mmCIF file of C-alpha atoms in Angstrom:
data_model
loop_
_atom_site.group_PDB
_atom_site.id
_atom_site.type_symbol
_atom_site.label_atom_id
_atom_site.label_comp_id
_atom_site.label_asym_id
_atom_site.label_seq_id
_atom_site.Cartn_x
_atom_site.Cartn_y
_atom_site.Cartn_z
ATOM 1 C CA MET A 14 115.040 99.512 11.442
ATOM 2 C CA ASP A 15 112.780 98.045 14.060
ATOM 3 C CA SER A 16 115.061 99.328 16.820
ATOM 4 C CA LEU A 17 114.596 102.856 15.239
ATOM 5 C CA LYS A 18 110.810 102.485 15.064
ATOM 6 C CA ASN A 19 110.601 101.314 18.770
ATOM 7 C CA LYS A 20 112.713 104.522 19.743
ATOM 8 C CA GLN A 21 110.473 106.634 17.679
ATOM 9 C CA SER A 22 107.552 105.081 19.179
ATOM 10 C CA ASN A 23 108.696 105.574 22.722
ATOM 11 C CA LYS A 24 109.671 109.151 22.073
ATOM 12 C CA ASN A 25 106.195 109.792 20.688
ATOM 13 C CA MET A 26 104.515 108.017 23.713
ATOM 14 C CA HIS A 27 106.619 110.212 26.055
ATOM 15 C CA THR A 28 105.591 113.425 24.234
ATOM 16 C CA ILE A 29 101.896 112.446 24.476
ATOM 17 C CA THR A 30 102.170 111.479 28.080
ATOM 18 C CA ALA A 31 103.953 114.778 28.946
ATOM 19 C CA SER A 32 101.266 116.688 27.062
ATOM 20 C CA LYS A 33 98.442 114.992 28.982
ATOM 21 C CA ARG A 34 100.168 115.671 32.089
ATOM 22 C CA GLY A 35 100.408 119.340 31.272
ATOM 23 C CA GLN A 36 96.849 119.576 30.171
ATOM 24 C CA ALA A 37 95.916 117.914 33.400
ATOM 25 C CA CYS A 38 97.857 120.357 35.561
ATOM 26 C CA VAL A 39 96.455 123.282 33.565
ATOM 27 C CA CYS A 40 92.945 121.752 33.976
ATOM 28 C CA PHE A 41 93.582 121.269 37.719
ATOM 29 C CA LEU A 42 94.773 124.773 38.419
ATOM 30 C CA SER A 43 92.045 126.250 36.161
ATOM 31 C CA LEU A 44 89.306 124.262 38.230
ATOM 32 C CA LEU A 45 90.506 125.362 41.409
ATOM 33 C CA PHE A 46 90.333 129.204 40.229
ATOM 34 C CA ALA A 47 87.024 128.710 39.071
ATOM 35 C CA ALA A 48 85.915 126.992 42.018
ATOM 36 C CA VAL A 49 87.268 129.433 44.601
ATOM 37 C CA MET A 50 85.870 132.507 42.504
ATOM 38 C CA THR A 51 82.309 131.080 42.699
ATOM 39 C CA GLY A 52 82.404 130.943 46.397
ATOM 40 C CA CYS A 53 82.556 127.170 46.510
ATOM 41 C CA THR A 54 84.666 126.706 49.729
ATOM 42 C CA GLY A 55 81.658 125.418 51.444
ATOM 43 C CA SER A 56 79.560 128.411 52.670
ATOM 44 C CA LYS A 57 77.125 130.932 51.181
ATOM 45 C CA ARG A 58 77.964 133.311 53.968
ATOM 46 C CA ASN A 59 79.388 136.838 53.001
ATOM 47 C CA VAL A 60 79.083 136.032 49.283
ATOM 48 C CA PRO A 61 76.971 138.826 47.508
ATOM 49 C CA GLU A 62 73.752 137.413 46.352
ATOM 50 C CA GLU A 63 73.986 138.618 42.925
ATOM 51 C CA VAL A 64 77.019 136.608 42.245
ATOM 52 C CA TYR A 65 76.285 133.462 44.177
ATOM 53 C CA ASP A 66 74.512 130.431 42.506
ATOM 54 C CA GLU A 67 74.142 127.550 44.749
ATOM 55 C CA LYS A 68 73.808 124.887 42.026
ATOM 56 C CA GLU A 69 76.748 126.214 39.999
ATOM 57 C CA SER A 70 78.890 126.590 43.132
ATOM 58 C CA GLN A 71 78.196 122.985 43.867
ATOM 59 C CA GLN A 72 79.006 121.858 40.507
ATOM 60 C CA PHE A 73 82.454 123.697 40.549
ATOM 61 C CA ARG A 74 83.307 122.320 43.865
ATOM 62 C CA GLU A 75 82.616 118.842 42.765
ATOM 63 C CA LEU A 76 84.737 119.372 39.706
ATOM 64 C CA ALA A 77 87.511 120.824 41.802
ATOM 65 C CA GLU A 78 87.578 118.078 44.233
ATOM 66 C CA GLU A 79 87.602 115.560 41.287
ATOM 67 C CA ALA A 80 90.624 117.374 40.028
ATOM 68 C CA LEU A 81 92.344 117.114 43.341
ATOM 69 C CA ASP A 82 91.750 113.505 43.294
ATOM 70 C CA SER A 83 92.899 112.806 39.787
ATOM 71 C CA CYS A 84 95.823 115.180 39.569
ATOM 72 C CA GLY A 85 96.658 116.949 42.589
ATOM 73 C CA THR A 86 97.010 113.821 44.833
ATOM 74 C CA SER A 87 98.168 111.245 42.372
ATOM 75 C CA THR A 88 100.323 113.194 40.043
ATOM 76 C CA ASN A 89 103.499 114.364 41.685
ATOM 77 C CA TYR A 90 105.508 117.362 40.328
ATOM 78 C CA ALA A 91 107.604 117.744 43.365
ATOM 79 C CA GLU A 92 110.737 117.838 41.248
ATOM 80 C CA TRP A 93 109.569 118.848 37.601
ATOM 81 C CA MET A 94 112.405 121.546 37.341
ATOM 82 C CA GLY A 95 115.049 119.034 38.000
ATOM 83 C CA GLU A 96 113.492 116.656 35.303
ATOM 84 C CA ILE A 97 112.985 119.222 32.624
ATOM 85 C CA PHE A 98 116.193 121.336 33.115
ATOM 86 C CA ALA A 99 118.544 118.409 33.916
ATOM 87 C CA ASP A 100 120.642 119.359 30.988
ATOM 88 C CA LYS A 101 119.543 122.930 30.377
ATOM 89 C CA ASN A 102 120.109 126.336 32.023
ATOM 90 C CA PRO A 103 117.485 128.642 30.842
ATOM 91 C CA LEU A 104 117.115 132.369 32.027
ATOM 92 C CA ILE A 105 114.516 132.611 34.706
ATOM 93 C CA SER A 106 112.605 134.946 32.535
ATOM 94 C CA GLU A 107 112.259 132.200 29.978
ATOM 95 C CA MET A 108 110.512 129.789 32.251
ATOM 96 C CA ASN A 109 106.851 129.278 32.726
ATOM 97 C CA ILE A 110 106.411 128.988 36.499
ATOM 98 C CA PRO A 111 103.065 128.208 37.883
ATOM 99 C CA GLY A 112 102.085 130.420 40.742
ATOM 100 C CA THR A 113 98.887 130.769 43.154
ATOM 101 C CA HIS A 114 97.091 133.945 44.241
ATOM 102 C CA ASP A 115 97.025 134.602 47.973
ATOM 103 C CA THR A 116 99.023 131.263 48.453
ATOM 104 C CA PHE A 117 98.318 130.721 52.055
ATOM 105 C CA THR A 118 94.700 131.324 52.273
ATOM 106 C CA SER A 119 94.192 127.555 52.565
ATOM 107 C CA TYR A 120 95.192 127.953 56.109
ATOM 108 C CA ILE A 121 91.976 129.939 56.780
ATOM 109 C CA ARG A 122 89.962 127.948 59.262
ATOM 110 C CA GLN A 123 86.613 126.635 58.256
ATOM 111 C CA GLU A 124 85.261 127.599 61.706
ATOM 112 C CA ASP A 125 86.141 131.038 61.024
ATOM 113 C CA ILE A 126 84.123 131.030 57.607
ATOM 114 C CA ASP A 127 81.060 129.132 59.494
ATOM 115 C CA SER A 128 81.034 131.921 62.230
ATOM 116 C CA GLY A 129 81.054 134.696 59.653
ATOM 117 C CA LEU A 130 84.566 136.036 60.974
ATOM 118 C CA THR A 131 86.000 135.532 57.574
ATOM 119 C CA PRO A 132 84.197 135.677 54.128
ATOM 120 C CA ALA A 133 84.353 132.322 52.269
ATOM 121 C CA PHE A 134 85.624 133.993 49.124
ATOM 122 C CA LYS A 135 88.745 135.121 50.933
ATOM 123 C CA LYS A 136 89.828 131.341 50.930
ATOM 124 C CA THR A 137 91.263 131.284 47.288
ATOM 125 C CA GLN A 138 93.053 128.057 47.717
ATOM 126 C CA LEU A 139 92.253 124.602 48.849
ATOM 127 C CA LEU A 140 95.813 123.076 49.048
ATOM 128 C CA ASP A 141 98.489 123.619 51.658
ATOM 129 C CA ILE A 142 101.878 124.656 50.864
ATOM 130 C CA GLU A 143 103.154 121.030 50.431
ATOM 131 C CA GLY A 144 100.098 120.141 48.316
ATOM 132 C CA GLN A 145 100.793 123.151 46.017
ATOM 133 C CA TRP A 146 104.452 122.334 45.777
ATOM 134 C CA ASN A 147 103.652 118.638 44.762
ATOM 135 C CA ALA A 148 101.012 119.965 42.245
ATOM 136 C CA GLY A 149 104.042 122.046 40.532
ATOM 137 C CA VAL A 150 103.339 125.586 42.026
ATOM 138 C CA ARG A 151 106.771 127.466 42.314
ATOM 139 C CA CYS A 152 105.530 130.925 42.820
ATOM 140 C CA PHE A 153 104.032 131.929 46.154
ATOM 141 C CA ASP A 154 102.049 135.159 46.917
ATOM 142 C CA VAL A 155 102.726 136.206 50.425
ATOM 143 C CA ARG A 156 100.618 139.030 52.001
ATOM 144 C CA LEU A 157 101.921 140.295 55.221
ATOM 145 C CA ALA A 158 100.447 142.385 58.064
ATOM 146 C CA ASN A 159 101.063 143.093 61.572
ATOM 147 C CA THR A 160 98.672 140.991 63.979
ATOM 148 C CA ARG A 161 98.580 143.757 66.716
ATOM 149 C CA GLY A 162 95.157 145.494 66.863
ATOM 150 C CA SER A 163 93.449 143.416 64.110
ATOM 151 C CA SER A 164 89.878 142.356 64.977
ATOM 152 C CA ASN A 165 90.194 139.125 62.888
ATOM 153 C CA VAL A 166 93.073 137.340 64.757
ATOM 154 C CA PRO A 167 92.951 135.523 68.197
ATOM 155 C CA LYS A 168 93.016 137.803 71.119
ATOM 156 C CA GLU A 169 96.518 136.600 72.163
ATOM 157 C CA LEU A 170 98.010 137.490 68.766
ATOM 158 C CA ALA A 171 96.113 140.946 68.579
ATOM 159 C CA GLU A 172 98.130 141.981 71.421
ATOM 160 C CA ARG A 173 101.535 141.040 69.887
ATOM 161 C CA ASP A 174 103.615 142.490 67.123
ATOM 162 C CA GLU A 175 103.549 139.339 64.731
ATOM 163 C CA VAL A 176 104.162 139.280 61.050
ATOM 164 C CA GLY A 177 100.940 137.438 59.951
ATOM 165 C CA ILE A 178 99.657 136.281 56.626
ATOM 166 C CA PHE A 179 96.511 138.164 55.629
ATOM 167 C CA HIS A 180 94.135 138.335 52.632
ATOM 168 C CA THR A 181 93.131 142.220 52.993
ATOM 169 C CA GLU A 182 92.189 142.666 56.616
ATOM 170 C CA TYR A 183 91.518 138.763 57.258
ATOM 171 C CA TYR A 184 94.008 136.614 58.997
ATOM 172 C CA CYS A 185 94.923 133.334 57.413
ATOM 173 C CA SER A 186 95.860 131.477 60.603
ATOM 174 C CA ILE A 187 99.531 131.206 59.681
ATOM 175 C CA ASN A 188 102.555 133.512 60.243
ATOM 176 C CA PHE A 189 105.448 134.506 58.161
ATOM 177 C CA ASP A 190 108.080 132.573 60.078
ATOM 178 C CA GLU A 191 105.913 129.339 59.576
ATOM 179 C CA VAL A 192 105.769 130.082 55.938
ATOM 180 C CA MET A 193 109.628 130.738 55.487
ATOM 181 C CA SER A 194 110.198 127.472 57.377
ATOM 182 C CA SER A 195 107.728 125.543 55.307
ATOM 183 C CA ILE A 196 109.514 126.878 52.037
ATOM 184 C CA ALA A 197 112.915 126.339 53.378
ATOM 185 C CA ASN A 198 112.182 122.668 54.130
ATOM 186 C CA LEU A 199 110.673 121.924 50.787
ATOM 187 C CA LEU A 200 113.725 123.547 49.170
ATOM 188 C CA MET A 201 116.060 121.305 51.073
ATOM 189 C CA GLN A 202 114.095 118.212 50.375
ATOM 190 C CA HIS A 203 114.122 118.967 46.686
ATOM 191 C CA PRO A 204 117.423 120.717 45.889
ATOM 192 C CA THR A 205 116.940 120.714 42.093
ATOM 193 C CA GLU A 206 113.856 123.148 42.565
ATOM 194 C CA ALA A 207 113.781 126.996 42.722
ATOM 195 C CA CYS A 208 110.899 129.071 43.673
ATOM 196 C CA ILE A 209 109.624 132.756 43.675
ATOM 197 C CA VAL A 210 108.391 134.273 46.782
ATOM 198 C CA MET A 211 106.353 137.533 46.285
ATOM 199 C CA LEU A 212 106.120 139.777 49.463
ATOM 200 C CA LYS A 213 103.473 142.344 49.685
ATOM 201 C CA VAL A 214 102.614 144.453 52.665
ATOM 202 C CA GLU A 215 98.870 144.056 52.742
ATOM 203 C CA LYS A 216 98.037 146.976 54.846
ATOM 204 C CA ASP A 217 99.404 150.673 54.063
ATOM 205 C CA SER A 218 99.537 151.360 57.784
ATOM 206 C CA ASP A 219 102.262 148.664 58.093
ATOM 207 C CA LEU A 220 104.427 150.163 55.512
ATOM 208 C CA ASN A 221 107.072 151.523 57.893
ATOM 209 C CA ASN A 222 110.689 150.993 58.929
ATOM 210 C CA ASP A 223 109.842 148.782 62.009
ATOM 211 C CA PHE A 224 107.572 146.401 60.093
ATOM 212 C CA ILE A 225 109.943 146.047 57.158
ATOM 213 C CA LYS A 226 112.783 145.353 59.471
ATOM 214 C CA ARG A 227 110.823 142.570 61.135
ATOM 215 C CA ILE A 228 110.202 141.007 57.718
ATOM 216 C CA TYR A 229 113.966 141.085 57.050
ATOM 217 C CA ASP A 230 114.615 139.482 60.441
ATOM 218 C CA ILE A 231 112.467 136.515 59.613
ATOM 219 C CA VAL A 232 114.026 136.100 56.242
ATOM 220 C CA MET A 233 117.695 136.397 57.402
ATOM 221 C CA PRO A 234 118.100 132.930 59.155
ATOM 222 C CA TYR A 235 117.303 131.387 55.744
ATOM 223 C CA ASP A 236 120.040 133.585 54.044
ATOM 224 C CA SER A 237 121.752 130.503 52.471
ATOM 225 C CA LEU A 238 118.582 129.528 50.733
ATOM 226 C CA VAL A 239 117.932 133.092 49.404
ATOM 227 C CA VAL A 240 119.189 134.301 45.793
ATOM 228 C CA HIS A 241 121.472 137.297 46.227
ATOM 229 C CA ASN A 242 122.187 140.128 43.958
ATOM 230 C CA ALA A 243 119.723 138.858 41.257
ATOM 231 C CA THR A 244 119.929 140.626 37.817
ATOM 232 C CA ALA A 245 117.631 140.324 34.683
ATOM 233 C CA ASP A 246 119.850 137.642 33.381
ATOM 234 C CA ILE A 247 119.613 135.298 36.228
ATOM 235 C CA ARG A 248 119.315 131.597 35.183
ATOM 236 C CA TYR A 249 117.877 128.451 36.689
ATOM 237 C CA GLU A 250 121.394 127.114 37.916
ATOM 238 C CA ASP A 251 121.751 130.392 39.954
ATOM 239 C CA CYS A 252 118.499 129.835 41.753
ATOM 240 C CA LYS A 253 118.496 126.047 42.032
ATOM 241 C CA GLY A 254 117.907 124.956 45.542
ATOM 242 C CA LYS A 255 116.827 128.545 46.580
ATOM 243 C CA MET A 256 114.097 131.277 46.777
ATOM 244 C CA LEU A 257 114.021 134.250 44.728
ATOM 245 C CA ILE A 258 112.338 137.030 46.797
ATOM 246 C CA PHE A 259 110.418 140.032 45.151
ATOM 247 C CA GLN A 260 109.399 142.710 47.485
ATOM 248 C CA ARG A 261 106.289 144.429 46.213
ATOM 249 C CA TRP A 262 106.487 147.886 47.695
ATOM 250 C CA THR A 263 108.019 151.175 47.184
ATOM 251 C CA SER A 264 108.538 153.396 50.253
ATOM 252 C CA GLU A 265 111.134 155.041 52.456
ATOM 253 C CA ALA A 266 111.269 152.073 54.433
ATOM 254 C CA PRO A 267 114.719 150.319 54.218
ATOM 255 C CA GLN A 268 115.406 148.055 51.334
ATOM 256 C CA ASP A 269 117.896 145.132 51.575
ATOM 257 C CA PRO A 270 120.427 145.626 48.898
ATOM 258 C CA ASP A 271 121.286 141.856 48.645
ATOM 259 C CA HIS A 272 117.827 140.582 47.801
#
């Protein structure tokens, strides 16, 4: 009888702990969102006066940093899928998968914000890709545009056809090939995990055959880590150790039938 009670107690304790961890993660992500949306990335520059409250901004920044200290750095969700679904194989559509908006804006340089080149509120994330992964994020919002001719990129990039990461017209100081390499490395380090990569062409002027082809050329070296021929009934085991890529455009530009 005592043994049964101990087992039940342990089970209850595990449930409570898991619940608290889940609440902490939700709180952490909510605080980050709230902090960013109030322009608390450290600069008042380019934030409309009517939506900016300096005291409130500072309070949200402090809350976000506290959440990073208590959850984002000390709690590790680097392999949460492998732990939760060790003996399960749910449909991907049945899984709650945390994601971030404009995932790679954390790479926007503070000096570009301070100089006025990039508005502070364009930086919607505080954690880099590894930090987000360790916090449990598995859906990445990737916005792509050609660096050539852009006024918000370094001069040497503005003269080359690079597939850059942008938030509207603002360059995030990282390119798509770097993003793919980072995601691939994380998947190889954590083969029990899967992730969703949502691709969007940020500028309508770039939605053409040449630019789409260059996107695919960057993806193809990681072909073994990409889910092929996905259908509505795709399951966790089909995606484990791989990225499921969604392209968020409809045009006459070439479509890759395997992705």
